[in-house]
PDB file of N, CA and C in Angstrom:
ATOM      1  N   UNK A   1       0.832  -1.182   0.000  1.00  0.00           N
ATOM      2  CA  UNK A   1       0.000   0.000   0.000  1.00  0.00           C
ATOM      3  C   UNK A   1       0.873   1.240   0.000  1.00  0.00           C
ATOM      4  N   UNK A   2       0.386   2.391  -0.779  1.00  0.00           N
ATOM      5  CA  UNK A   2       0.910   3.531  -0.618  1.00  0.00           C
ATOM      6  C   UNK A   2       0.805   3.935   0.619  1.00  0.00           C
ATOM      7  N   UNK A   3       1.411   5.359   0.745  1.00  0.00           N
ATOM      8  CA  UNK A   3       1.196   6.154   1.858  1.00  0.00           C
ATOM      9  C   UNK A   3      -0.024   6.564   1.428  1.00  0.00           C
ATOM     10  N   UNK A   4      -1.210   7.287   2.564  1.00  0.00           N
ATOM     11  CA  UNK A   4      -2.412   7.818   2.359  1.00  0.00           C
ATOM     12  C   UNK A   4      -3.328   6.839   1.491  1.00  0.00           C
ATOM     13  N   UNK A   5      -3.200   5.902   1.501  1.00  0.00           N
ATOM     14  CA  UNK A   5      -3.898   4.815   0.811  1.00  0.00           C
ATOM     15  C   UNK A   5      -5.457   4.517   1.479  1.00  0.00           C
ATOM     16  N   UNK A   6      -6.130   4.706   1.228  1.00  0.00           N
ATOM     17  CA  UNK A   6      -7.529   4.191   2.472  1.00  0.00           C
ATOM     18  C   UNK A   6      -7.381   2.816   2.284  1.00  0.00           C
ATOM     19  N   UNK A   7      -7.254   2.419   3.428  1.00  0.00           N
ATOM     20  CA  UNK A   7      -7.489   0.897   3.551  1.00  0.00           C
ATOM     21  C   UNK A   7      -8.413   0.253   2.951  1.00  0.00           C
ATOM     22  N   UNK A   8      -9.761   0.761   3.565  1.00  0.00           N
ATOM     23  CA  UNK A   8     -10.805  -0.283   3.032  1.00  0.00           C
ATOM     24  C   UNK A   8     -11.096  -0.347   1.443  1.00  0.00           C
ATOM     25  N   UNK A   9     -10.821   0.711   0.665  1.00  0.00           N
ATOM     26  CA  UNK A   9     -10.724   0.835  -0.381  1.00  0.00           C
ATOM     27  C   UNK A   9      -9.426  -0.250  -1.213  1.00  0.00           C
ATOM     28  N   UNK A  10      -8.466  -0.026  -0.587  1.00  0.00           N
ATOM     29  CA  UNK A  10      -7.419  -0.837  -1.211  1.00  0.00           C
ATOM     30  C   UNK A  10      -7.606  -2.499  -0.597  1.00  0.00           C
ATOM     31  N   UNK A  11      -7.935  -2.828   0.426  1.00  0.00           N
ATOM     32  CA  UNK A  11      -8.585  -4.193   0.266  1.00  0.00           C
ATOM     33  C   UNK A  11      -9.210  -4.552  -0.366  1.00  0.00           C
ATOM     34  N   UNK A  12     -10.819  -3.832  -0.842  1.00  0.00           N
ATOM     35  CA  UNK A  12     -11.649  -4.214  -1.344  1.00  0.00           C
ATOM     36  C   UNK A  12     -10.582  -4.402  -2.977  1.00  0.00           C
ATOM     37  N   UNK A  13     -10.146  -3.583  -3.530  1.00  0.00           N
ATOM     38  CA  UNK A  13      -9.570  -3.841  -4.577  1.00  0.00           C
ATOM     39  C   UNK A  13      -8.626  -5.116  -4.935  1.00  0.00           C
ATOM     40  N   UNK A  14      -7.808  -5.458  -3.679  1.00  0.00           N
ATOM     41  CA  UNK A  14      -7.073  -6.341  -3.940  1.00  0.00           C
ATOM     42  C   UNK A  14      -8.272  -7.504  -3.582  1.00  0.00           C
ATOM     43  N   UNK A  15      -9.003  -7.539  -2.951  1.00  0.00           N
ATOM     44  CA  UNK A  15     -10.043  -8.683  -3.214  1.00  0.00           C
ATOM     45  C   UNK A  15     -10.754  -9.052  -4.113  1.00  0.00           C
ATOM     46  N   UNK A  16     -11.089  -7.725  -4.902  1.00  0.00           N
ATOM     47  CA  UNK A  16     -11.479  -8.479  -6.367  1.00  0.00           C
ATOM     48  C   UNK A  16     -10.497  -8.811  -7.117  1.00  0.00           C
ATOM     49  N   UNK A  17      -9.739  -8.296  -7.335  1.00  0.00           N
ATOM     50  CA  UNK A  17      -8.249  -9.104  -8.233  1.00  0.00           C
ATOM     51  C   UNK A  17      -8.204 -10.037  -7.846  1.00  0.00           C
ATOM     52  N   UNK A  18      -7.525 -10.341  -6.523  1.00  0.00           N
ATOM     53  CA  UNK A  18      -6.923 -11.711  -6.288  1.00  0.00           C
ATOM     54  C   UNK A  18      -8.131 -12.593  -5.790  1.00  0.00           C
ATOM     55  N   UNK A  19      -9.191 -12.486  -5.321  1.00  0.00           N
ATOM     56  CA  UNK A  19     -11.058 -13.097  -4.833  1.00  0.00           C
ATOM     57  C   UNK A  19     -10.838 -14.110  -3.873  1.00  0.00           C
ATOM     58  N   UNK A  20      -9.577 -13.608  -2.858  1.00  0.00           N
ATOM     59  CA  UNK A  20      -9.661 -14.321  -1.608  1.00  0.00           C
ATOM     60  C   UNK A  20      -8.920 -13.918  -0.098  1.00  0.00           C
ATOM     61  N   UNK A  21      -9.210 -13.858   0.434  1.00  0.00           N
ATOM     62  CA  UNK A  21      -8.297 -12.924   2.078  1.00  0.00           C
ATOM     63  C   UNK A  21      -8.528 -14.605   2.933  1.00  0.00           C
ATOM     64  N   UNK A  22      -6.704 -14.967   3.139  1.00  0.00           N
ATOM     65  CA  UNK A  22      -6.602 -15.393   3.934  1.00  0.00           C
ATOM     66  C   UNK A  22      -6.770 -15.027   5.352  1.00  0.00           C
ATOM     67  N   UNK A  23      -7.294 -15.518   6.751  1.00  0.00           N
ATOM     68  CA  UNK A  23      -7.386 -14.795   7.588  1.00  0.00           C
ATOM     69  C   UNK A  23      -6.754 -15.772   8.511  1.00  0.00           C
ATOM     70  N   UNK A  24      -5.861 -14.905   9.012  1.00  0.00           N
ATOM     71  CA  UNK A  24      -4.742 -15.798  10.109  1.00  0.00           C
ATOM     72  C   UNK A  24      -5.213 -15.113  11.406  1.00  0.00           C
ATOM     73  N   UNK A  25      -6.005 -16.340  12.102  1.00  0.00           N
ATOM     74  CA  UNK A  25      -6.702 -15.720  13.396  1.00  0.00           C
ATOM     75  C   UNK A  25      -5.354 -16.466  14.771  1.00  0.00           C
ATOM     76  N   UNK A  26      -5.351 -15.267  15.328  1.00  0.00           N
ATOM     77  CA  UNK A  26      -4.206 -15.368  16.275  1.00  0.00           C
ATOM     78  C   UNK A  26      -4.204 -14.421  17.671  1.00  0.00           C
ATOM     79  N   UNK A  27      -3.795 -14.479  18.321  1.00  0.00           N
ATOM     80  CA  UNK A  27      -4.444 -13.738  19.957  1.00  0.00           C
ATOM     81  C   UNK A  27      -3.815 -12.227  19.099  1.00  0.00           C
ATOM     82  N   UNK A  28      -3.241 -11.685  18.719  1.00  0.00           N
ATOM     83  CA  UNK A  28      -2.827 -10.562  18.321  1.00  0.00           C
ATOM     84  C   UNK A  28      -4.098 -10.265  17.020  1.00  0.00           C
ATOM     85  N   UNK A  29      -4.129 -10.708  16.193  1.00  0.00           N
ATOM     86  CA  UNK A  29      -4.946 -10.595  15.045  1.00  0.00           C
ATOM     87  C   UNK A  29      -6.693 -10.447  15.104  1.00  0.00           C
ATOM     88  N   UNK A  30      -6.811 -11.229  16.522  1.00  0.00           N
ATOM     89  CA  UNK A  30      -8.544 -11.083  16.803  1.00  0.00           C
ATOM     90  C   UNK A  30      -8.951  -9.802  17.303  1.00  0.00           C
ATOM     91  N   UNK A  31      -7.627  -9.083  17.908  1.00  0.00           N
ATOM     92  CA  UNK A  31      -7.820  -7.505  18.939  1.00  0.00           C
ATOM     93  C   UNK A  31      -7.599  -6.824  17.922  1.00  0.00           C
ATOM     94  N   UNK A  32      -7.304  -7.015  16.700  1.00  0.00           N
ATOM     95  CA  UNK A  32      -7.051  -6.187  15.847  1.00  0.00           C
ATOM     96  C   UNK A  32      -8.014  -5.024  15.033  1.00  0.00           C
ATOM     97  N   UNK A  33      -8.493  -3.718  15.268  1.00  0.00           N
ATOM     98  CA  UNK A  33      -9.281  -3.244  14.351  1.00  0.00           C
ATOM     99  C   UNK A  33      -8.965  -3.338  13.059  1.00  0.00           C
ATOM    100  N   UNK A  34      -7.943  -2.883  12.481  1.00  0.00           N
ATOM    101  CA  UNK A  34      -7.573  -4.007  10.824  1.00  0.00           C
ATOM    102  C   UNK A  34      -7.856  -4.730  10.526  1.00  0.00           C
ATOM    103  N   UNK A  35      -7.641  -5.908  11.161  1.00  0.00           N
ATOM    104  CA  UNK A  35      -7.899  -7.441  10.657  1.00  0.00           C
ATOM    105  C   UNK A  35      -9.814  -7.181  10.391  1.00  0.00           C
ATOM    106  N   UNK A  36     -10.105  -6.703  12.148  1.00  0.00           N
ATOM    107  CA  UNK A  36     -11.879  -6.577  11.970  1.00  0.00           C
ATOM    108  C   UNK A  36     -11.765  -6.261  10.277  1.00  0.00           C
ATOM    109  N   UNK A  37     -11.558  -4.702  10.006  1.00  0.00           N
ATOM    110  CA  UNK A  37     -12.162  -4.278   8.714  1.00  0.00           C
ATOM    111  C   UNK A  37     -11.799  -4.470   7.685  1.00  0.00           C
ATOM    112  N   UNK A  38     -10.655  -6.070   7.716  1.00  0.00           N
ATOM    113  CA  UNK A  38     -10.843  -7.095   6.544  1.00  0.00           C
ATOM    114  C   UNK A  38     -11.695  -7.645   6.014  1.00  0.00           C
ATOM    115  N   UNK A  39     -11.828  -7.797   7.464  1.00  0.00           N
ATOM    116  CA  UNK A  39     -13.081  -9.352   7.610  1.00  0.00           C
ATOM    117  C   UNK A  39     -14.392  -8.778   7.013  1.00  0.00           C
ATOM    118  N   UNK A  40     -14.628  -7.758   7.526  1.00  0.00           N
ATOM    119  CA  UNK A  40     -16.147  -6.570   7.194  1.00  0.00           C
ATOM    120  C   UNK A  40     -16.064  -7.051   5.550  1.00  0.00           C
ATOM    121  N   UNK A  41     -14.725  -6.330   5.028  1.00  0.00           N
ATOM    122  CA  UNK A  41     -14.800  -6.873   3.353  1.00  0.00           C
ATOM    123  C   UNK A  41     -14.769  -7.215   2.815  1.00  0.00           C
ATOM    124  N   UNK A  42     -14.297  -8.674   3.258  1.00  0.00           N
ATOM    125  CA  UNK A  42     -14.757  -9.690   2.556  1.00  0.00           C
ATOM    126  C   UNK A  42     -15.522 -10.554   2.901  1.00  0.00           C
ATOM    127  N   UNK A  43     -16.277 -10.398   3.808  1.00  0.00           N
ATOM    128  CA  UNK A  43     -17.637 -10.289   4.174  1.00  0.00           C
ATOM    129  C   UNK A  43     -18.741 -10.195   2.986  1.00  0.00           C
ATOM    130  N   UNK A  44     -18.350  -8.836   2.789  1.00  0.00           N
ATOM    131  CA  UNK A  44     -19.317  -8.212   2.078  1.00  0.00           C
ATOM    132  C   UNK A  44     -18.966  -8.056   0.595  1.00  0.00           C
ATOM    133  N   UNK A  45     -17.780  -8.749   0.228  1.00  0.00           N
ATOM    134  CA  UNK A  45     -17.520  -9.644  -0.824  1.00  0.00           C
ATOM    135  C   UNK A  45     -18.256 -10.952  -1.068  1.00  0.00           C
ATOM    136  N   UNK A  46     -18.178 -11.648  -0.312  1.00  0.00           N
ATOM    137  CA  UNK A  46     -18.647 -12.375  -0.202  1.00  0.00           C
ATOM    138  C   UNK A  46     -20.130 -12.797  -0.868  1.00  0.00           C
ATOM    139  N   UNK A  47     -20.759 -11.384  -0.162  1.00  0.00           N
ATOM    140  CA  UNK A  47     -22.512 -11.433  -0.585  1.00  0.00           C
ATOM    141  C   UNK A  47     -22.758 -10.832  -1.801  1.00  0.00           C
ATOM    142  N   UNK A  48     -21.764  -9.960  -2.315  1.00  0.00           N
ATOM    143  CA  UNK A  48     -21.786  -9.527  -3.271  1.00  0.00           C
ATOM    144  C   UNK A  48     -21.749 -10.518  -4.770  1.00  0.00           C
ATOM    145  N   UNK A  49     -21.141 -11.631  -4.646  1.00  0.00           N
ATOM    146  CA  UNK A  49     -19.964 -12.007  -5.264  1.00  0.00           C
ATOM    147  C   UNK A  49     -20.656 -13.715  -5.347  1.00  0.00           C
ATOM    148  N   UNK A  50     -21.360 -13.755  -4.088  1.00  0.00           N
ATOM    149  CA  UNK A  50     -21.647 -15.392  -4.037  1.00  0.00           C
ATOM    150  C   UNK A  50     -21.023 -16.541  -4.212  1.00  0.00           C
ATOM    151  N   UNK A  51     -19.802 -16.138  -3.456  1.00  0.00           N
ATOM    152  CA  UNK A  51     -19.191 -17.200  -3.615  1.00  0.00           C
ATOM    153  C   UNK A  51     -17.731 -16.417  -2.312  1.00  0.00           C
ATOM    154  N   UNK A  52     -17.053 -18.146  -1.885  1.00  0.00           N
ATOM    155  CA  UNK A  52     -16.348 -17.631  -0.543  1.00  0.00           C
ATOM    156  C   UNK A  52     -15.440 -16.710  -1.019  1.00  0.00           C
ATOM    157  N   UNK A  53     -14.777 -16.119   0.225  1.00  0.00           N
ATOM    158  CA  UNK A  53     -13.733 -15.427  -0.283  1.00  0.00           C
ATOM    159  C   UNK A  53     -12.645 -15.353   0.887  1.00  0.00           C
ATOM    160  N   UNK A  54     -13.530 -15.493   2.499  1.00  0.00           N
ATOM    161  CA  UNK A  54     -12.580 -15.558   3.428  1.00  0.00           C
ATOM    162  C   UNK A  54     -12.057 -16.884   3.781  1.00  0.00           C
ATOM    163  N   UNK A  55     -11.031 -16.770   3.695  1.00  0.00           N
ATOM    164  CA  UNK A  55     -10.436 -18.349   4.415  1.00  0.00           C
ATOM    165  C   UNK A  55      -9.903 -18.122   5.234  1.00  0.00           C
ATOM    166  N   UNK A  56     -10.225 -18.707   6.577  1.00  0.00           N
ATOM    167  CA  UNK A  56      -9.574 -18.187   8.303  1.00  0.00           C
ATOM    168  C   UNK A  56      -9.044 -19.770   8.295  1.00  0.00           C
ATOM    169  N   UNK A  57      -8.021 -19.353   8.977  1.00  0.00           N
ATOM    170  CA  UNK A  57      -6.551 -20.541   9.884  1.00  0.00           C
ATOM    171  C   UNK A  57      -6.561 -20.381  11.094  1.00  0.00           C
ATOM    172  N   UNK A  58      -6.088 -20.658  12.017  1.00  0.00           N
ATOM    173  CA  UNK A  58      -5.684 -20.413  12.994  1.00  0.00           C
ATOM    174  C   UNK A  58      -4.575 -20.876  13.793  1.00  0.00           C
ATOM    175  N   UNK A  59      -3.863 -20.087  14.468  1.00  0.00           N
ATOM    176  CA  UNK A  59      -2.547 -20.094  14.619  1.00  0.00           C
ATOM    177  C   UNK A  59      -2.420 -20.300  15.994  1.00  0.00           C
ATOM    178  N   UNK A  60      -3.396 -20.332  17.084  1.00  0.00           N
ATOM    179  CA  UNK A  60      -3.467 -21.024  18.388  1.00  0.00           C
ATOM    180  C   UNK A  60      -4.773 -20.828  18.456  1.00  0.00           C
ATOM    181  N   UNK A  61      -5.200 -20.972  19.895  1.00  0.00           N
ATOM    182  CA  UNK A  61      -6.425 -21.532  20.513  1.00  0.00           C
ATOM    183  C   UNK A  61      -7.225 -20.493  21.064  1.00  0.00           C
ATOM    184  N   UNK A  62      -6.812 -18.734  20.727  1.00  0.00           N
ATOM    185  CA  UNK A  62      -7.416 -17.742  21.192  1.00  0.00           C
ATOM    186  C   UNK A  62      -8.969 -17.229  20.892  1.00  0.00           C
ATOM    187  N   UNK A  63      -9.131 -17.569  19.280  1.00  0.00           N
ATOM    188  CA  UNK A  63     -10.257 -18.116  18.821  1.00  0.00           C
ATOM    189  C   UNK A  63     -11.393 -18.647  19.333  1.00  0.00           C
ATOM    190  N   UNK A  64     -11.195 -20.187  19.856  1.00  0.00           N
ATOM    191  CA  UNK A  64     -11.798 -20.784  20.342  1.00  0.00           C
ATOM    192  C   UNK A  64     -12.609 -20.613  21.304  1.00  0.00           C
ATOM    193  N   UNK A  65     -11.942 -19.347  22.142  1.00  0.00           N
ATOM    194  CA  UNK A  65     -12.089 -18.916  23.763  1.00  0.00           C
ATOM    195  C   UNK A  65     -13.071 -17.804  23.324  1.00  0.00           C
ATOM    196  N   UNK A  66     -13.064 -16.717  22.098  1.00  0.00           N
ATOM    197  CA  UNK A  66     -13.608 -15.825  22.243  1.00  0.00           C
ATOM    198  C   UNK A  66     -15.550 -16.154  22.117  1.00  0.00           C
ATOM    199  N   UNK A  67     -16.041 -15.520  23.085  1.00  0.00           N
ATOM    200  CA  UNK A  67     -17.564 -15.678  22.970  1.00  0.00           C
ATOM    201  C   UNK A  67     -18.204 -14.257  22.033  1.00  0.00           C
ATOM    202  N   UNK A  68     -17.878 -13.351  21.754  1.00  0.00           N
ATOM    203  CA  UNK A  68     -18.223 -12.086  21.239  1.00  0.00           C
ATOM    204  C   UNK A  68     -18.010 -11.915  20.070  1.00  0.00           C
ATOM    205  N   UNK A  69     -17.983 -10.743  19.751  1.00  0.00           N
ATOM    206  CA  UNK A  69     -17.356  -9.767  18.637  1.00  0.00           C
ATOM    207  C   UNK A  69     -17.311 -10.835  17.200  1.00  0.00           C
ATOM    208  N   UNK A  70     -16.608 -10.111  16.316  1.00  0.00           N
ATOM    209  CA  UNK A  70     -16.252 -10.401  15.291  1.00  0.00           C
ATOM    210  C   UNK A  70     -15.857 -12.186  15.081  1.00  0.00           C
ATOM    211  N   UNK A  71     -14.676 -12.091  16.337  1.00  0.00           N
ATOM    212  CA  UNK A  71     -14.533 -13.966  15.935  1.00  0.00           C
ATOM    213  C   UNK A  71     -15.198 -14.784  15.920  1.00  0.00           C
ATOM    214  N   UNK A  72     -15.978 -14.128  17.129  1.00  0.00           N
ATOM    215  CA  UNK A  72     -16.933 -15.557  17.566  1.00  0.00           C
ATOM    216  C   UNK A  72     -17.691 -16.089  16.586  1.00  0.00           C
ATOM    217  N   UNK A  73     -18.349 -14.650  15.736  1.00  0.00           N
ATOM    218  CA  UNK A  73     -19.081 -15.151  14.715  1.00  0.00           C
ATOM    219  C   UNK A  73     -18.789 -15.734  13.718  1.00  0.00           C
ATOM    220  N   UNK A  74     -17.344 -15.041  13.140  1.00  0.00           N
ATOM    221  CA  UNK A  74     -16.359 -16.277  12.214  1.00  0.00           C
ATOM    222  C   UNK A  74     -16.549 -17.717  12.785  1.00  0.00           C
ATOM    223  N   UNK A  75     -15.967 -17.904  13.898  1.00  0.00           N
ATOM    224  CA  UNK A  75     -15.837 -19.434  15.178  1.00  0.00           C
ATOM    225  C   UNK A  75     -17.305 -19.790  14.669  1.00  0.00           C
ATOM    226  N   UNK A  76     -18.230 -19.082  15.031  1.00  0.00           N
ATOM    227  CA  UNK A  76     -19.496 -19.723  14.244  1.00  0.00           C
ATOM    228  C   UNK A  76     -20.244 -20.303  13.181  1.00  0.00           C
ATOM    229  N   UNK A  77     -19.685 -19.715  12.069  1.00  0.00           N
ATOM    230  CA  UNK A  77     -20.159 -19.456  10.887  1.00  0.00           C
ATOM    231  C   UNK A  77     -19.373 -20.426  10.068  1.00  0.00           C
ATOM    232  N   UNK A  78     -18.079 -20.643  10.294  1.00  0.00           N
ATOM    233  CA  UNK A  78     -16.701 -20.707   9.468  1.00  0.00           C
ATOM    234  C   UNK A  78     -15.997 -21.999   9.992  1.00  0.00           C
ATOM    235  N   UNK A  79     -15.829 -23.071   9.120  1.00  0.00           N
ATOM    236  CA  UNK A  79     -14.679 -24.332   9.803  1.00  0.00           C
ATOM    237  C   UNK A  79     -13.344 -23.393   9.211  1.00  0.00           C
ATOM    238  N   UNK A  80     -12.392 -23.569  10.812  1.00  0.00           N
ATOM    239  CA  UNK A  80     -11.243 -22.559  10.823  1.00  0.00           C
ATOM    240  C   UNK A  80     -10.157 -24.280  10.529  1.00  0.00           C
ATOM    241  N   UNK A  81      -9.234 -24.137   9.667  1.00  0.00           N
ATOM    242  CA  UNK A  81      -8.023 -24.835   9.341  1.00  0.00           C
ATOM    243  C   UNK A  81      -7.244 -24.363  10.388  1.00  0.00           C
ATOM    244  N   UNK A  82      -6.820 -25.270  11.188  1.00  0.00           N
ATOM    245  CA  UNK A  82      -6.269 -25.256  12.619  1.00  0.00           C
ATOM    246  C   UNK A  82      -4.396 -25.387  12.163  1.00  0.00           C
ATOM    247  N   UNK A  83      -3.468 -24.191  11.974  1.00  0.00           N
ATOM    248  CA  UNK A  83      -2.354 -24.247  11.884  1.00  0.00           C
ATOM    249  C   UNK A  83      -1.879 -24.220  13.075  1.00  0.00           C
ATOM    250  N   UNK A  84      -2.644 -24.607  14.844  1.00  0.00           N
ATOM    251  CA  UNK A  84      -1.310 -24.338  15.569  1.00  0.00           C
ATOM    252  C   UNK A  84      -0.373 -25.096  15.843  1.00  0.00           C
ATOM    253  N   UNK A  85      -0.005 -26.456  15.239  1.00  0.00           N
ATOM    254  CA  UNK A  85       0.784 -27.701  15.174  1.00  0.00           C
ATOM    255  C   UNK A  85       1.647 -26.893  14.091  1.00  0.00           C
ATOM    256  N   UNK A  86       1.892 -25.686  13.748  1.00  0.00           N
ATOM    257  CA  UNK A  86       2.574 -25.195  12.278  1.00  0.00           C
ATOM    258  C   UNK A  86       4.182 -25.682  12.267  1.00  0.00           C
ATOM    259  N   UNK A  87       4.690 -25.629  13.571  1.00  0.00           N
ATOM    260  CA  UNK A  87       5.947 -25.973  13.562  1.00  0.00           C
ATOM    261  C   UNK A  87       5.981 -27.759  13.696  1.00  0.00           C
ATOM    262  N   UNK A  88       4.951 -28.598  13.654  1.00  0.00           N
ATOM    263  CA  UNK A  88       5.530 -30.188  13.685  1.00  0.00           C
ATOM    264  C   UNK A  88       5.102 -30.024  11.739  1.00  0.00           C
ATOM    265  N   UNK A  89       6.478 -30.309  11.216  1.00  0.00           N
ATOM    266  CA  UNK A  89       6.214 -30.569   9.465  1.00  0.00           C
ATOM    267  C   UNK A  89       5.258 -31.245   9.024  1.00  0.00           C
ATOM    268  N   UNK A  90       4.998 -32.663   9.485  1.00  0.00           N
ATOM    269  CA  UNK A  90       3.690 -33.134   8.957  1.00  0.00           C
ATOM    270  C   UNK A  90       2.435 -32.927   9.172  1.00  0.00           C
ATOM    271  N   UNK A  91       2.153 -32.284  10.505  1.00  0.00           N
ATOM    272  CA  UNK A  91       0.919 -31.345  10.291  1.00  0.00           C
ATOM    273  C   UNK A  91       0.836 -30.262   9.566  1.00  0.00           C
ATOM    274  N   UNK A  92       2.181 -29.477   9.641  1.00  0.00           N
ATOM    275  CA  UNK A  92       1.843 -28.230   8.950  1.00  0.00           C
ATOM    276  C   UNK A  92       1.406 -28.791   7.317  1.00  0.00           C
ATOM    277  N   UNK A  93       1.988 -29.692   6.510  1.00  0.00           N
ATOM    278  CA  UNK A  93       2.081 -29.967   5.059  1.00  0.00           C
ATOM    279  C   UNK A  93       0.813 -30.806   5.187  1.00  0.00           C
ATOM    280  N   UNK A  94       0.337 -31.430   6.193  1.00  0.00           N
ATOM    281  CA  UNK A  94      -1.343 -31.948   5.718  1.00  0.00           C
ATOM    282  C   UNK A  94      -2.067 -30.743   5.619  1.00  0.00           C
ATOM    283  N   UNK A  95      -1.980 -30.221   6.751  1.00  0.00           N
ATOM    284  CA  UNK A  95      -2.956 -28.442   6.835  1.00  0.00           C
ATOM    285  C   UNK A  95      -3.264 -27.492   5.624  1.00  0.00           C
ATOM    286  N   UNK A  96      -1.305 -27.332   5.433  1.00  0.00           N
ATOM    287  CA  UNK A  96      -1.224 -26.815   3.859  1.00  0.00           C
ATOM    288  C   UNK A  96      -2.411 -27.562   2.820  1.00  0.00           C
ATOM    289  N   UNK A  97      -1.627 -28.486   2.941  1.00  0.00           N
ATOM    290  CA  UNK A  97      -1.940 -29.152   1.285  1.00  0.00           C
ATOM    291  C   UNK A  97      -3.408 -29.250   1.161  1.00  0.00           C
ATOM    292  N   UNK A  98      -4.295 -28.901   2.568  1.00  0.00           N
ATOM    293  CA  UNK A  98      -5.724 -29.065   2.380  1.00  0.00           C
ATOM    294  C   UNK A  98      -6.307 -27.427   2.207  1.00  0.00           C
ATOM    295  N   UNK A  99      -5.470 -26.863   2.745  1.00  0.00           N
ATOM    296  CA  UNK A  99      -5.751 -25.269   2.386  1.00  0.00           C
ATOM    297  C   UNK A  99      -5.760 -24.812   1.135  1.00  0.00           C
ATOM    298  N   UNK A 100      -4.728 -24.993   0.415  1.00  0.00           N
ATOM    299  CA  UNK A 100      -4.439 -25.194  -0.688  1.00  0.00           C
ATOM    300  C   UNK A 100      -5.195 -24.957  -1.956  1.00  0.00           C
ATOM    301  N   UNK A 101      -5.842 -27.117  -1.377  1.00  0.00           N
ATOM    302  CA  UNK A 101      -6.902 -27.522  -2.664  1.00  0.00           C
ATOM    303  C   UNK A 101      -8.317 -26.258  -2.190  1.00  0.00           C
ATOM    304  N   UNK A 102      -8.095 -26.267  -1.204  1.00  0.00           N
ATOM    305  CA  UNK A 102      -9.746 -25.210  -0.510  1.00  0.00           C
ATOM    306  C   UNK A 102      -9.444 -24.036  -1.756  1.00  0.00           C
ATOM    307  N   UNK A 103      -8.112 -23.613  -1.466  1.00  0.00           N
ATOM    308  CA  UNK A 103      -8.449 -22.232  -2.380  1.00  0.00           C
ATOM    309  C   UNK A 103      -8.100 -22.667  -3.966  1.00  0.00           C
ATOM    310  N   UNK A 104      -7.544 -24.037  -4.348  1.00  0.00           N
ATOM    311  CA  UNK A 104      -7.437 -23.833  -5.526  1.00  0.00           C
ATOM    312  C   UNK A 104      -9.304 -24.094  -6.233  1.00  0.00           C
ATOM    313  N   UNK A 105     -10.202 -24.468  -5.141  1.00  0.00           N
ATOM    314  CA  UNK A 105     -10.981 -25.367  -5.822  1.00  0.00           C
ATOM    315  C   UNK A 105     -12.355 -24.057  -5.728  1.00  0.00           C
ATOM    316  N   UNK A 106     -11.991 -22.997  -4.740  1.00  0.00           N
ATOM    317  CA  UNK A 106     -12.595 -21.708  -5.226  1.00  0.00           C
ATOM    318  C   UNK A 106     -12.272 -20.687  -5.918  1.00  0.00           C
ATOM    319  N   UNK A 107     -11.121 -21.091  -7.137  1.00  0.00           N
ATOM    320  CA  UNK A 107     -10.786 -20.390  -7.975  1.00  0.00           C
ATOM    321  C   UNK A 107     -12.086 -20.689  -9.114  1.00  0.00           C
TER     322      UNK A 107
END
């Protein structure tokens, strides 16, 4: 992003180009107002568009815990691909390789 760039504007753009936002949910990333007004847009990509666009991971167990806000309803709505085994290799490369086909197969 440039300097003075509006965010939500330049997400939304790179979401229609590229028509997918990985979302790496993580105890830092759920407190995040950013991450929130990702999620808002491709969200609302989403409905626009009819078809997915967010793909959430998760990178520990902070997720799980939240009852509120924004995650919970992801946690609700959304089967999250569980990366927090990321550092044992053969979980991480099953995880991958199923993430993967997820986004090659919503191309």
């Amino acid at each position: 992003m440039k300097i003075g760039d509006k965010i939500r504007t330049r997400i939304d753009e790179m979401i229609h180009v590229h028509g997918k936002l990985l979302l790496v949910l993580s105890k830092d990333s759920v407190e995040s107002s950013w991450v929130e007004k990702e999620v808002e847009t491709a969200i609302e990509n989403e409905t626009t568009r009819k078809e997915t666009v967010l793909f959430p991971i998760r990178l520990d167990y902070t997720v799980m815990d939240i009852k509120t806000d924004w995650p919970a309803d992801i946690k609700r709505a959304r089967h999250i691909v569980d990366f927090k085994e990321w550092k044992d290799h053969d979980a991480y490369q099953e995880n991958f390789a199923r993430l993967l086909k997820d986004l090659k197969r919503e191309s």
